[in-house]
Structure formats: C-alpha cells, structure tokens
Amino acid sequence: MGTLFFVLVLNFFLFRILPGDPERTLTRLQRVSPSTVDEVKRELGLDRPLPVQFFDYLGDTARGELGISYVFSRPVSEVIGNALWPTILLVGVATIGATVIGTLIGIWGAWRRGSPVDTASLGFGLVTYAMPEFWLGMLLILGFAVSLDWFPTSFMSTPGLTDASAGLLLVDTLEHLFLPALTLVLALLGEYALIMRSSVIEAMNEDYVKTARAKGMREALVLRKHVVPNALLPVVTLAALNLGFIVSGAITVETVFSWPGLGQLTFRAINGGPDYPLLQGLFLLFSVVVIFANLAADLLLGLLDPRIGRA
Amino acid sequence: MAEEARAVLEVLDLEVRFASRRLYGSGGEVRAVDGVSFHVDPGEVFCIAGESGCGKTTLGRALLGLLKPHSGKVSISGLDPARLRREELRKFRRQVQVVFQDPMGSLNPRQSIYEAVAEGVRIHRLQGDEKEIVARALARAGLRPPERFFLSYPHELSGGQRQRVVIAAAIALEPRVLVADEPVSMLDASVRGEILELLVGLKDEIGMTLVLITHDLAFAWALADRVAIMYLGKIVELGPAQTVLTKPLHPYTKSLLAVAPEVGRRSTHEILTGEPPDPTHIPPGCRFHPRCPVLRSGEAGSQEPRCLGEVPALEELAPGHQASCHVAAAGSIRTRGPQAPYIRPAAPDDEPGP
C-alpha cells in the first residue's frame, strides 16, 4: 500500500515536469486566440494551484475515478480498458513463448555445453537481446512484411474485416500478432536462455545430482527430476518480475507495429499533451502489475520450493 | 582379512586425466589420478588420505564409475563400470554407493526425505515393501522413529540428521562398497564421532566395505584398517593404518603427521614448505622432491640423483607396508619415528581402534 501511494505521488509530479503544455498541444492545429487557450486550460482545471490539483487527483483516484483523457475526450478507464486486451494478448503470447523457448534452449545448451549448437544459440540469444526492440521490429517488417509479404505490417486486424466469420477473424488476428510477438520473443529470449543455462550448469554440479547418478538413475531422468526443477526457480522469478517491464517495454514494439495496446496508448499520451490523466492512469496500472507480479512470483516460489513454502 | 580372501575392490594402474582449460589455447592435461593400484578386502575400512588437490576425490568418483578413466581399470566384485552396458551398469551401481561431504548439497531441496531414500529403491526395483525398506534404512541410520521423517524436507533437519538421511539412502540398497568422501568435514565437531561410529557400525551390520576419503589423518587413525596416502595423483604410501601412522616410511607422510595437532607435543618434525602441488606441472623424478625435507637436509645422500630423475616405484618395504621413496627403499633413512602415535583420535573413546 505504501508503495502504491508513493507511485501515486510520483505519477502526479513526474508528468508535470515533462516539457509541453496540454492546452497548447491540444489547440496547436487550430487558429486560436490566447483567450481560447486559457479557456481550454481552465476547462482542464490546469489553472488551479498545483497543490489543489494534487489533492483533487488523490481524492479522485481513491474513489476510482481516473478522469477524462485530454486526447481522447473519453474516460481514462474506458480508453485503457479498450487497449488492455491487445496488450495482454501480445505480452502474454510473447512471455510464454520467450520463457518456454528460452528455457529449453538454456537446458539444451547446458546439457550439451560447449557444443556448436550451444555456442550458436547463445550467440544468437545475446545478439537479439542486445538489439533495440523497435529496430528488430523494423527489420522484421522489412523482411517478412515488405519483401516477402507474408505478414501484415501493422494493426491488429485488417480494416473492414468486421463481419467475417469467427474463424477468419482469428486467423487474421494471429497473422497480425505474429511479427510483434516474434519481435518481443526474440528480444526476451536471450535473457531466459542465459539464466536457465547457467542455472542448469550450476544444478548439474550439485552433489544430489551425482548421488542420483551413483544410484543408477538414467541421465534423462536425472535431468528431469533433479536438475531442471531446481534450475527453474530463478527463471520463475525472472519471468514474473519481467512482466511489468514487458508491459511498458512493449511501448516501442506496439508503436512500430501500430498495435492498439497500452504501449501505443502511452506513446500517444506523451506525444499528445502530455495527457496527464491518461498517463497517470497508465502508470498506475503498470505499477499495480509490477507489484502483483512480485507477489505472484513470491507465492509461486512458495509452492515450488519447500524451503520457502513452509515457514 | 585373510590373504586368500577375494578383494571386493580392485584398482589397477588407474589414470584419470582432465583437460585443463586456459584462457588462450587448449592448455595442458591434468593427471588427477596417475597410475594408482590397490585392492580392498571385504569388510575392510580403507582410507584414502592426502592434501586437497591430491586426486583423492577424483579417485573416489572413478570408483563410483562417475567419470571415465583414461586408462587402467576399476573392478568391484569383478565388474568394471567403464566397460559395462547400461543394464549391467545399473547392477554395478547398486553395489557401490556414495556419501558426499556436504549433506545439504547431496539432498535435493525439493525432495522429501521419503522420496530421497525411496529413489534408489525404485531405480533398482528392490523386492519387498517400499515403505518398509525406507523405514528400515532410516532407522538403521539412526533416524527413529523413521515415519516422523518421511514428509520432512532437508532444510528442516540438522546437518547431522541430513547426513544420516544420505547414509540411509545409500544403505537402503545394501551396497557391498560404500565410498564416503569426507563424510564429516562439514559437520559440527560434536556429531562427527556419531556419524563415523554409525558408518563403521553399519559396515559390520550390512557387511559392507568402507572406503573413507579424508584429509584428516585422525579419522584414518581412529577408523581405518589400512591407509593409502596420496600425493599429486599417486599413492606414495600404503599399509596398515597403525604402521603407516606410527612408523611412516615416506617423508610426505611424516610431514603430514608432523602438522597434525596434538596437545602437549611440540613438533620437531619437518613442516611442509615449498609450493603447493600443481597437477598441471608434475615434477620429474619423485614428484615430492621439490618439497622433500629429507632431500633438502641432505639426508638423501647417494640417492639424490635418483630422487631428481627417476620415478620411485611403490615397493613393499615392510610386510604389507608399501612406500614409494628411493631413500626409504635404500634403507639409508634413519628410523626416527616416535613410539606413540602422532595424533589422538578425534572420535569418542569407544571408537574401535585399528
């Protein structure tokens, strides 16, 4: 709770330090007199002293009211709600994909340590990990969408495809999902592979693994029963902790692919304003996600690791 | 231990090598175990002792068939783990079990005590009721009542209890040979004696042979029937524990005994000096010569060129007592061993003496 309050305070002041005035940005495309700008400012309530604005904001948030977005002129909760599912879909698929593939690469690399496959997958993972996501996304667009024309370049669905059958809509969504998800998977993969690899190598040196071998256990079974379950613990933590960062990290990917999710929304909220209520709402949501991801990681570890579970 | 009794464990000219990795290039090779031969009789407590890095742990792992020797052979009840097919290897594994140093590390933290002990029982599909076998093994290892420990996890037990679980898991298979690699060095001094007593007791109860790997000569003195002293991958002295520890022939053994603490006795003996052994650069001739106090003091006399240039063989210099030292073999070394043992047993008084 303390954390959340701190986030609330930070959210308020952080965005007000941002350069730019909402009233000017909102009116920049129209020929307006200075008095109209002042009027807009008054309407938005930005003419009042900062402390008053602050306590209003605190009270509203406590009541669950996040305000009206400047850019969209609709309630923040509604704007965020619309963008929530696309992001959950994208980030969910990417996280699951990256965790599963990364973990498998890590296990395999550790098991066949030093082999060409290990070296190659490790190098590949490191390179994609180090690449900026937006650049990787652009490369993928160039390759798979522009040159090969296998996948659409942007959006979540083909415009105008509204009354098609459910099956067709699903295929259409998956086609649009593929490239942005692939970008995120590639960007996240290396970290999981690296952590899992070192974690497995460490676990393989444990005495209980040697003991299991000395008991005559088959190697595949040793890996499955003793090595992997213990090596998995740090990856679980990492995956949960990463969740919050992935949501915000999807900003660049969603922008590149015009994916109508929270990332793109954040981008537009900063550009078109700054849209204080929307930004405050978004970052409140991100913080809540991070806090709950932490909690989930702790609970999950408690289930997986008897040393933590039975306190 | 009659001479005719067939050895339960035989090691012949065993050599284990590791590739040593350097930052640049492939580096050299480390001969962790370099031509070791010995045999252990049924029911014996055989102790392998030496400084850390002398290859005693590697030797132990080779006995277990956990690593492939470069050459030579290990044979336990006539079976060589390096030459066995999968099914036979499983049978071999049942006969040789291991207890490692760190009882926390040798138990999977996510496995309950019951699972840990039952694992081997399942792998080898032992006859009889699994629960009964597990309970009996735990009880034999001194965890009573055994049912109380079934659902516990390793972190809930003390170090001594954990080591008892490890021992229970090993003896559940009723092995012929138990290799114990520093089984008590991570434990509190107060429980060391109990665990060692347990091991020796179980040895008699089950009719096992105990191979005890240790750096601590006090344990060798307290428990072992015979002792092998290792230096840089080779056995330099081998014989009955009492003889080796009271009338050592090899200067290395003497130095080891000289540094073993004993109240009320000031060491007048050669303390080891010089560089600690580096297994990537094994000295020519006798591998102990750069640190040998006999050589340094000039007592080696006419043997000196041989010490520097000729690898000494492990020869029987007294009945059942072998050493690899040119000077000792030539008999030119003065008998200067003290009459009393150099060290006191650290174990409780009721320990069976050698």
XYZ file of C-alpha atoms in Angstrom:
665
model
C 0.000 0.000 0.000
C 2.834 2.333 0.855
C 4.410 1.540 -2.470
C 1.190 2.356 -4.238
C 0.887 5.727 -2.539
C 4.440 6.564 -3.472
C 3.603 5.664 -7.057
C 0.569 7.939 -6.975
C 2.612 10.889 -5.788
C 5.381 10.207 -8.281
C 2.887 9.812 -11.119
C 1.461 13.223 -10.454
C 4.653 15.230 -10.256
C 6.713 13.266 -12.762
C 4.437 14.037 -15.668
C 4.092 17.672 -14.715
C 7.836 18.030 -15.068
C 7.534 16.802 -18.660
C 8.006 19.582 -21.202
C 4.960 20.803 -23.050
C 1.609 22.235 -22.047
C -1.504 20.187 -22.741
C -3.568 23.265 -23.559
C -1.105 24.317 -26.280
C -0.682 20.875 -27.785
C -4.432 20.351 -27.874
C -5.029 23.571 -29.688
C -1.948 23.669 -31.868
C -3.690 22.758 -35.137
C -6.363 25.394 -34.831
C -6.144 29.087 -35.247
C -6.978 30.116 -31.723
C -6.711 33.259 -29.734
C -4.763 33.250 -26.468
C -8.058 33.577 -24.635
C -9.245 30.253 -26.105
C -6.068 28.587 -24.892
C -6.744 29.992 -21.427
C -10.291 28.696 -21.657
C -9.080 25.219 -22.504
C -6.676 25.459 -19.593
C -9.498 26.409 -17.261
C -11.681 23.605 -18.590
C -8.982 21.085 -17.891
C -8.581 22.511 -14.429
C -4.922 23.279 -15.030
C -5.256 26.914 -13.957
C -5.669 25.990 -10.331
C -2.713 25.881 -7.952
C -0.703 22.660 -8.090
C -1.478 21.509 -4.502
C -5.209 21.802 -5.176
C -4.822 19.786 -8.363
C -2.800 17.235 -6.436
C -5.341 16.653 -3.694
C -8.158 16.554 -6.204
C -6.241 13.890 -8.056
C -5.619 11.879 -4.902
C -9.286 12.042 -3.925
C -10.490 11.089 -7.401
C -8.089 8.163 -7.607
C -9.177 6.924 -4.206
C -12.753 6.977 -5.453
C -11.680 5.035 -8.522
C -12.110 7.954 -10.897
C -9.175 8.354 -13.205
C -10.502 11.400 -15.030
C -11.119 12.223 -18.658
C -8.381 11.794 -21.213
C -7.376 15.075 -22.875
C -6.519 13.401 -26.177
C -9.486 11.081 -26.499
C -12.044 13.104 -24.564
C -13.302 9.897 -23.006
C -12.925 8.440 -19.502
C -9.392 7.170 -18.902
C -10.687 3.860 -17.569
C -12.538 3.269 -20.833
C -9.564 4.223 -23.008
C -7.262 1.955 -21.021
C -9.834 -0.814 -20.964
C -10.003 -0.849 -24.746
C -6.234 -1.059 -25.078
C -5.797 -3.618 -22.313
C -6.709 -6.795 -24.166
C -4.471 -6.302 -27.193
C -1.512 -5.812 -24.850
C -2.413 -8.786 -22.680
C -2.614 -10.880 -25.836
C 0.697 -9.643 -27.223
C 2.661 -9.646 -23.977
C 1.109 -12.903 -22.829
C 1.992 -14.753 -26.018
C 5.470 -13.205 -26.082
C 6.196 -14.000 -22.423
C 5.044 -17.581 -22.684
C 6.886 -18.046 -25.964
C 10.121 -16.493 -24.715
C 10.054 -18.339 -21.389
C 9.379 -21.728 -22.902
C 11.763 -21.429 -25.858
C 14.435 -19.645 -23.821
C 14.280 -22.224 -21.041
C 14.532 -25.104 -23.493
C 17.497 -23.505 -25.246
C 19.101 -22.948 -21.860
C 18.619 -26.558 -20.754
C 19.880 -27.892 -24.033
C 22.854 -25.565 -24.080
C 23.837 -26.553 -20.561
C 23.394 -30.222 -21.294
C 25.465 -30.058 -24.472
C 27.738 -27.425 -23.086
C 30.393 -26.190 -25.477
C 28.843 -27.862 -28.497
C 28.351 -25.826 -31.687
C 24.616 -25.735 -31.038
C 25.212 -24.303 -27.574
C 27.588 -21.648 -28.850
C 25.340 -20.710 -31.758
C 22.129 -20.439 -29.733
C 23.907 -18.496 -27.007
C 25.356 -16.035 -29.513
C 22.040 -15.650 -31.272
C 20.210 -15.059 -27.999
C 22.737 -12.452 -26.889
C 22.559 -10.570 -30.185
C 18.768 -10.377 -30.223
C 18.783 -9.496 -26.513
C 21.113 -6.589 -27.188
C 19.172 -5.285 -30.182
C 16.762 -2.416 -29.610
C 13.257 -3.824 -29.964
C 11.995 -1.174 -32.333
C 14.906 -1.766 -34.693
C 14.458 -5.517 -34.591
C 10.760 -4.924 -35.293
C 11.548 -2.749 -38.274
C 13.928 -5.352 -39.655
C 11.232 -7.999 -39.328
C 8.730 -5.731 -41.052
C 11.200 -5.156 -43.865
C 11.917 -8.818 -44.265
C 8.632 -10.579 -43.659
C 6.043 -7.941 -44.409
C 7.524 -5.729 -47.119
C 9.859 -8.010 -49.072
C 8.151 -11.340 -48.592
C 4.656 -10.027 -47.925
C 3.883 -12.954 -45.639
C 2.518 -10.913 -42.781
C 0.744 -7.579 -42.422
C 2.885 -4.658 -41.330
C 0.634 -3.147 -38.714
C -2.610 -3.035 -36.751
C -4.356 -5.880 -35.049
C -6.795 -6.713 -37.827
C -7.386 -5.963 -41.480
C -9.508 -2.818 -41.796
C -13.032 -3.536 -42.983
C -12.925 -7.163 -41.986
C -15.672 -6.874 -39.402
C -18.474 -9.214 -40.412
C -16.284 -12.148 -41.412
C -16.704 -15.497 -39.670
C -15.103 -16.033 -36.271
C -12.540 -18.417 -37.727
C -11.423 -15.939 -40.340
C -11.156 -13.191 -37.710
C -8.999 -15.431 -35.538
C -6.653 -16.235 -38.423
C -6.500 -12.546 -39.279
C -5.616 -11.612 -35.688
C -2.970 -14.301 -35.472
C -1.407 -13.069 -38.710
C -1.201 -9.594 -37.276
C 0.047 -10.876 -33.959
C 2.908 -12.895 -35.388
C 5.526 -10.228 -36.132
C 5.158 -8.077 -32.997
C 5.084 -11.202 -30.840
C 8.138 -12.569 -32.620
C 9.973 -9.307 -32.004
C 9.267 -9.442 -28.283
C 10.072 -13.149 -28.072
C 13.418 -12.591 -29.746
C 14.173 -9.645 -27.514
C 13.386 -11.578 -24.322
C 14.654 -14.991 -25.330
C 18.351 -14.410 -24.710
C 17.898 -13.429 -21.094
C 15.909 -16.542 -20.230
C 18.239 -18.805 -22.168
C 21.272 -17.338 -20.425
C 19.816 -17.547 -16.920
C 18.495 -21.056 -17.456
C 21.779 -22.226 -18.938
C 23.883 -21.060 -16.016
C 21.260 -22.237 -13.563
C 21.255 -25.729 -15.085
C 25.040 -25.876 -15.179
C 25.088 -24.958 -11.515
C 22.473 -27.556 -10.635
C 24.326 -30.255 -12.583
C 27.305 -29.829 -10.286
C 25.262 -30.397 -7.164
C 26.070 -33.453 -5.124
C 22.495 -34.681 -5.233
C 22.813 -34.956 -8.991
C 25.983 -37.021 -8.609
C 24.269 -39.072 -5.927
C 21.327 -39.753 -8.237
C 23.749 -40.873 -10.946
C 25.577 -43.052 -8.468
C 22.262 -44.634 -7.588
C 21.979 -45.646 -11.222
C 19.373 -43.180 -12.385
C 19.162 -42.660 -16.132
C 20.618 -39.382 -17.329
C 17.373 -38.111 -18.856
C 15.583 -38.811 -15.589
C 18.312 -37.113 -13.559
C 17.839 -34.044 -15.716
C 14.077 -34.129 -15.383
C 13.786 -34.960 -11.706
C 16.749 -33.244 -10.127
C 18.357 -30.695 -12.393
C 15.533 -28.871 -14.154
C 13.101 -28.417 -11.232
C 15.809 -26.787 -9.167
C 17.233 -24.776 -12.042
C 13.798 -23.426 -12.902
C 13.407 -21.366 -9.723
C 15.389 -18.292 -10.819
C 13.618 -18.308 -14.190
C 10.217 -18.217 -12.497
C 11.288 -15.178 -10.519
C 12.681 -13.504 -13.599
C 9.576 -14.164 -15.676
C 7.283 -12.699 -13.050
C 9.473 -9.687 -12.386
C 9.845 -9.060 -16.096
C 6.110 -8.905 -16.640
C 5.827 -5.287 -15.568
C 8.794 -4.248 -17.630
C 7.469 -6.089 -20.642
C 4.167 -4.224 -20.500
C 5.992 -0.928 -20.569
C 8.710 -2.308 -22.844
C 6.062 -3.089 -25.403
C 5.741 0.663 -25.982
C 8.283 0.682 -28.800
C 7.127 -2.571 -30.355
C 3.478 -1.557 -30.260
C 4.344 1.799 -31.787
C 6.358 0.225 -34.608
C 3.572 -2.223 -35.402
C 0.705 0.195 -34.647
C -0.601 -2.397 -32.227
C -3.605 -0.826 -30.456
C -2.398 -1.679 -26.963
C -1.234 0.089 -23.815
C 2.225 0.770 -25.210
C 0.940 2.672 -28.154
C -1.526 4.436 -25.896
C 1.351 5.568 -23.666
C 3.201 6.851 -26.685
C 0.182 8.867 -27.806
C -0.496 10.125 -24.288
C 3.020 11.561 -24.082
C 3.019 12.970 -27.589
C -0.419 14.489 -27.471
C -0.265 16.513 -24.386
C 1.126 15.356 -22.115
C -2.252 13.817 -21.363
C -1.920 13.909 -17.548
C -4.963 11.844 -16.547
C -4.228 9.128 -19.119
C -0.539 8.917 -18.206
C -1.379 8.798 -14.522
C -3.869 6.032 -15.163
C -1.460 4.044 -17.326
C 1.427 4.243 -14.911
C -0.803 3.410 -12.002
C -1.783 0.281 -13.903
C 1.857 -0.582 -14.726
C 2.812 -0.193 -11.074
C -0.048 -2.373 -9.939
C 1.019 -5.019 -12.475
C 4.611 -4.954 -11.207
C 3.504 -5.181 -7.583
C 1.171 -8.073 -8.278
C 3.751 -9.822 -10.451
C 6.136 -9.665 -7.496
C 3.502 -11.061 -5.212
C 2.668 -13.791 -7.710
C 6.363 -14.692 -8.005
C 6.666 -14.987 -4.237
C 3.572 -17.156 -3.973
C 4.645 -19.330 -6.892
C 8.111 -19.841 -5.444
C 6.498 -20.795 -2.180
C 4.632 -23.530 -3.994
C 7.699 -24.719 -5.916
C 10.311 -24.525 -3.214
C 9.618 -26.268 0.088
C 12.258 -24.135 1.778
C 10.105 -21.045 1.264
C 6.657 -22.581 1.397
C 6.604 -23.965 4.906
C 7.552 -21.027 7.005
C 41.334 -60.370 6.386
C 42.900 -63.487 5.139
C 45.293 -63.190 2.269
C 43.198 -65.542 0.176
C 40.019 -63.558 0.612
C 38.988 -62.204 -2.753
C 39.288 -58.454 -2.890
C 35.929 -56.734 -3.185
C 37.504 -53.761 -4.879
C 40.498 -53.721 -7.141
C 42.137 -50.806 -8.840
C 44.786 -51.454 -11.450
C 47.042 -48.744 -12.806
C 44.165 -46.273 -12.872
C 44.718 -42.975 -14.622
C 42.213 -40.122 -14.823
C 43.002 -37.058 -16.882
C 41.258 -33.739 -17.226
C 41.780 -31.228 -19.990
C 42.877 -28.067 -18.264
C 41.399 -25.026 -19.886
C 43.358 -21.878 -20.277
C 42.208 -18.506 -21.395
C 44.165 -18.904 -24.619
C 44.725 -22.182 -26.365
C 43.815 -25.567 -25.103
C 46.321 -25.719 -22.252
C 47.655 -28.958 -20.937
C 46.257 -32.010 -19.341
C 45.892 -32.628 -15.668
C 46.561 -36.112 -14.463
C 44.386 -36.078 -11.399
C 44.946 -39.766 -10.773
C 48.181 -41.047 -12.171
C 48.712 -44.764 -12.143
C 47.105 -45.918 -8.923
C 46.792 -49.577 -7.934
C 45.392 -51.062 -4.762
C 42.851 -53.546 -3.570
C 40.393 -53.535 -0.718
C 39.301 -56.679 1.087
C 35.711 -57.397 2.068
C 34.695 -55.817 5.349
C 37.703 -53.589 5.471
C 37.821 -49.881 6.264
C 40.155 -48.473 3.678
C 41.207 -44.875 3.999
C 42.490 -42.655 1.214
C 44.184 -39.600 2.670
C 46.056 -36.618 1.349
C 46.055 -32.868 0.896
C 43.286 -31.220 -1.082
C 44.013 -31.456 -4.766
C 45.916 -34.717 -4.460
C 43.303 -36.558 -6.502
C 41.585 -38.462 -3.723
C 38.132 -37.199 -4.600
C 38.706 -37.893 -8.294
C 39.801 -41.384 -7.375
C 36.611 -41.796 -5.376
C 34.481 -40.687 -8.307
C 36.295 -43.104 -10.573
C 35.490 -45.909 -8.115
C 31.831 -44.952 -8.412
C 32.033 -45.008 -12.176
C 31.029 -41.347 -12.281
C 33.896 -40.480 -14.591
C 35.692 -42.400 -17.261
C 39.300 -43.289 -16.540
C 41.872 -42.572 -19.205
C 43.440 -45.950 -18.693
C 43.661 -48.724 -16.157
C 40.693 -50.338 -14.549
C 38.443 -50.375 -11.560
C 36.802 -53.596 -10.572
C 34.215 -54.044 -7.887
C 33.102 -57.631 -7.355
C 34.579 -58.288 -10.763
C 32.621 -55.531 -12.525
C 34.342 -52.591 -14.221
C 31.966 -49.610 -14.563
C 33.790 -48.292 -17.626
C 33.191 -51.491 -19.543
C 29.584 -52.164 -18.612
C 26.449 -51.894 -20.686
C 23.520 -49.926 -19.335
C 21.675 -52.734 -17.580
C 24.839 -54.148 -16.036
C 25.897 -50.682 -15.011
C 22.683 -50.344 -13.076
C 23.508 -53.539 -11.223
C 27.006 -52.255 -10.573
C 25.637 -49.005 -9.162
C 23.612 -50.882 -6.613
C 26.784 -52.402 -5.212
C 28.641 -49.126 -4.784
C 27.041 -46.220 -3.012
C 28.377 -42.858 -2.011
C 28.180 -40.362 0.826
C 29.391 -36.872 -0.024
C 30.838 -34.168 2.126
C 28.049 -31.628 2.190
C 24.804 -33.164 3.438
C 22.803 -30.152 2.269
C 24.161 -30.422 -1.247
C 23.656 -34.142 -1.550
C 19.919 -33.908 -0.919
C 17.623 -32.385 -3.482
C 15.981 -29.497 -1.574
C 12.678 -30.172 -3.312
C 12.541 -33.833 -2.418
C 11.068 -35.116 0.821
C 13.162 -37.450 2.940
C 10.990 -40.388 1.967
C 11.426 -39.643 -1.726
C 15.173 -39.256 -1.346
C 15.550 -42.669 0.258
C 12.953 -44.381 -1.912
C 14.544 -43.188 -5.132
C 17.261 -45.804 -5.233
C 14.816 -48.478 -4.127
C 12.669 -47.676 -7.143
C 15.546 -47.483 -9.602
C 16.707 -50.947 -8.609
C 13.187 -52.337 -8.130
C 14.101 -53.869 -4.793
C 11.994 -56.757 -3.552
C 9.597 -56.057 -0.742
C 7.506 -53.229 0.539
C 8.997 -49.892 -0.380
C 7.752 -48.183 2.742
C 9.260 -50.869 4.921
C 12.631 -50.690 3.185
C 12.736 -46.909 3.552
C 11.700 -47.068 7.195
C 14.294 -49.719 7.961
C 17.056 -47.765 6.239
C 16.178 -44.589 8.143
C 16.027 -46.451 11.421
C 19.347 -48.117 10.731
C 20.836 -44.711 10.062
C 19.631 -43.641 13.492
C 16.561 -41.623 12.500
C 13.911 -43.005 14.810
C 11.007 -43.239 14.562
C 11.530 -43.236 10.798
C 7.920 -42.319 9.990
C 8.448 -38.958 11.631
C 10.924 -38.016 8.911
C 9.019 -39.278 5.864
C 7.435 -35.978 4.938
C 10.204 -33.689 6.143
C 12.362 -31.723 3.762
C 16.139 -31.470 4.022
C 16.087 -27.864 5.229
C 14.064 -28.897 8.260
C 16.787 -31.217 9.532
C 20.105 -30.543 11.204
C 23.378 -31.230 9.422
C 23.919 -34.489 11.253
C 20.378 -35.658 10.535
C 20.776 -34.775 6.868
C 23.942 -36.808 6.649
C 22.036 -39.694 8.268
C 19.420 -39.381 5.522
C 22.160 -39.523 2.881
C 23.564 -42.603 4.574
C 20.097 -44.159 4.802
C 19.563 -43.599 1.067
C 22.896 -45.303 0.384
C 22.415 -48.303 2.640
C 18.808 -48.853 1.532
C 20.396 -50.545 -1.472
C 22.591 -52.724 0.765
C 25.721 -51.975 -1.247
C 28.896 -54.007 -0.982
C 31.062 -50.920 -1.021
C 30.321 -47.529 0.479
C 32.533 -44.666 -0.645
C 32.443 -41.856 1.890
C 34.086 -38.681 0.622
C 34.910 -36.504 3.626
C 31.627 -37.574 5.242
C 32.012 -35.466 8.359
C 34.164 -32.496 7.463
C 31.146 -30.215 7.017
C 29.539 -31.284 10.266
C 29.821 -29.893 13.757
C 32.588 -31.492 15.738
C 30.018 -32.804 18.204
C 28.273 -35.030 15.650
C 31.348 -36.142 13.702
C 32.081 -39.002 16.038
C 28.464 -40.184 15.947
C 28.368 -40.264 12.159
C 31.694 -42.096 11.890
C 30.561 -44.565 14.519
C 27.362 -45.066 12.550
C 29.293 -45.759 9.339
C 31.522 -48.337 10.963
C 28.565 -49.917 12.755
C 26.621 -50.185 9.503
C 29.643 -51.644 7.783
C 29.564 -54.584 10.194
C 25.781 -54.851 10.200
C 25.365 -54.951 6.443
C 28.711 -56.500 5.677
C 29.909 -53.619 3.549
C 33.350 -52.416 2.796
C 34.045 -48.811 3.633
C 36.264 -46.583 1.520
C 36.859 -43.435 3.516
C 38.308 -40.431 1.730
C 39.661 -37.801 4.093
C 42.282 -35.155 4.595
C 42.194 -35.755 8.307
C 44.625 -38.399 9.468
C 42.934 -38.519 12.867
C 39.953 -40.254 11.279
C 42.223 -42.628 9.452
C 43.853 -43.436 12.763
C 40.540 -43.923 14.516
C 38.753 -45.996 11.940
C 40.874 -47.397 9.176
C 42.280 -50.873 8.812
C 44.550 -49.720 6.041
C 45.565 -46.311 4.793
C 46.711 -45.055 1.404
C 48.469 -41.697 1.354
C 48.127 -39.820 -1.937
C 50.307 -37.089 -3.312
C 49.728 -35.442 -6.697
C 47.672 -38.293 -8.066
C 49.850 -41.134 -6.873
C 49.778 -43.349 -3.827
C 53.046 -42.714 -2.018
C 52.479 -44.937 0.974
C 50.076 -47.751 1.680
C 49.739 -50.120 4.574
C 48.027 -50.990 7.836
C 46.808 -47.833 9.499
C 48.739 -48.356 12.665
C 52.033 -48.969 10.899
C 51.669 -46.147 8.408
C 50.696 -43.645 11.069
C 53.205 -44.680 13.697
C 56.117 -45.790 11.566
C 55.741 -43.805 8.378
C 58.266 -44.539 5.664
C 57.599 -41.774 3.196
C 58.779 -38.244 4.045
C 55.449 -36.850 2.851
C 53.519 -38.970 5.342
C 55.890 -37.819 8.040
C 55.301 -34.193 7.177
C 51.552 -34.711 7.229
C 51.781 -36.297 10.642
C 54.030 -33.532 11.851
C 51.390 -30.913 11.171
C 48.604 -32.944 12.736
C 47.826 -31.188 16.007
C 48.470 -32.841 19.305
C 48.223 -31.236 22.685
C 51.411 -31.113 24.631
C 53.758 -32.094 21.869
C 55.845 -29.605 20.074
C 56.516 -30.635 16.551
C 60.154 -31.308 15.925
C 59.469 -32.628 12.504
C 59.717 -31.323 9.041
C 56.959 -28.893 8.231
C 55.970 -28.891 4.585
C 57.340 -25.924 2.714
C 57.631 -25.010 -0.918
C 54.962 -24.561 -3.479
C 51.712 -26.442 -3.117
C 51.452 -29.139 -5.739
C 50.251 -28.088 -9.187
C 48.842 -31.067 -11.047
C 49.497 -29.429 -14.425
C 53.237 -29.425 -13.748
C 54.231 -32.670 -12.161
C 57.916 -32.568 -11.237
C 60.208 -35.114 -12.846
C 61.648 -37.939 -10.803
C 60.000 -38.293 -7.438
C 57.061 -35.891 -7.622
C 57.554 -34.924 -4.000
C 61.200 -33.917 -4.397
C 60.725 -30.108 -4.597
C 59.194 -30.187 -1.109
C 61.034 -33.160 0.334
C 62.642 -32.330 3.686
C 64.898 -35.382 3.504
C 66.310 -34.220 0.212
C 66.716 -30.662 1.423
C 68.557 -31.672 4.550
C 70.998 -33.742 2.524
C 69.975 -36.959 4.229
C 69.169 -38.473 0.868
C 72.886 -38.938 0.262
C 73.709 -41.113 -2.680
C 70.061 -41.467 -3.612
C 69.755 -37.801 -4.522
C 70.209 -38.162 -8.317
C 67.532 -40.823 -8.376
C 65.117 -38.622 -6.440
C 65.546 -35.933 -9.076
C 65.432 -38.123 -12.142
C 63.781 -41.445 -11.504
C 60.147 -42.059 -10.595
C 60.150 -44.224 -7.465
C 58.008 -47.330 -7.549
C 55.571 -48.273 -4.794
C 57.520 -51.087 -3.172
C 56.787 -53.301 -0.227
C 59.365 -52.266 2.328
C 57.854 -53.997 5.346
C 55.197 -56.720 5.474
C 52.044 -55.236 3.964
C 53.588 -51.779 4.060
C 54.418 -50.124 0.736
C 56.056 -46.789 0.044
C 57.472 -45.057 -2.995
C 60.661 -43.390 -1.835
C 64.182 -44.060 -3.099
C 65.713 -43.110 0.206
C 63.394 -45.261 2.283
C 63.876 -48.141 -0.133
C 67.625 -47.876 0.117
C 67.267 -48.046 3.868
C 69.559 -45.093 4.269
C 66.945 -43.119 6.083
C 67.287 -43.267 9.827
C 64.375 -44.648 11.713
C 63.230 -41.674 13.629
C 59.527 -42.204 14.041
C 58.254 -41.691 17.565
C 56.852 -44.579 19.504
C 53.483 -43.126 20.354
C 51.009 -42.280 17.643
C 51.407 -38.721 16.447
C 47.784 -37.949 16.785
C 44.899 -38.540 19.030
C 41.706 -39.958 17.651
C 39.136 -37.204 17.462
C 36.326 -39.694 17.718
C 34.778 -40.751 21.041
C 36.608 -43.155 23.302
C 34.502 -46.135 22.366
C 35.665 -45.948 18.759
C 37.033 -49.226 17.573
C 40.759 -48.802 17.256
C 42.561 -50.009 14.208
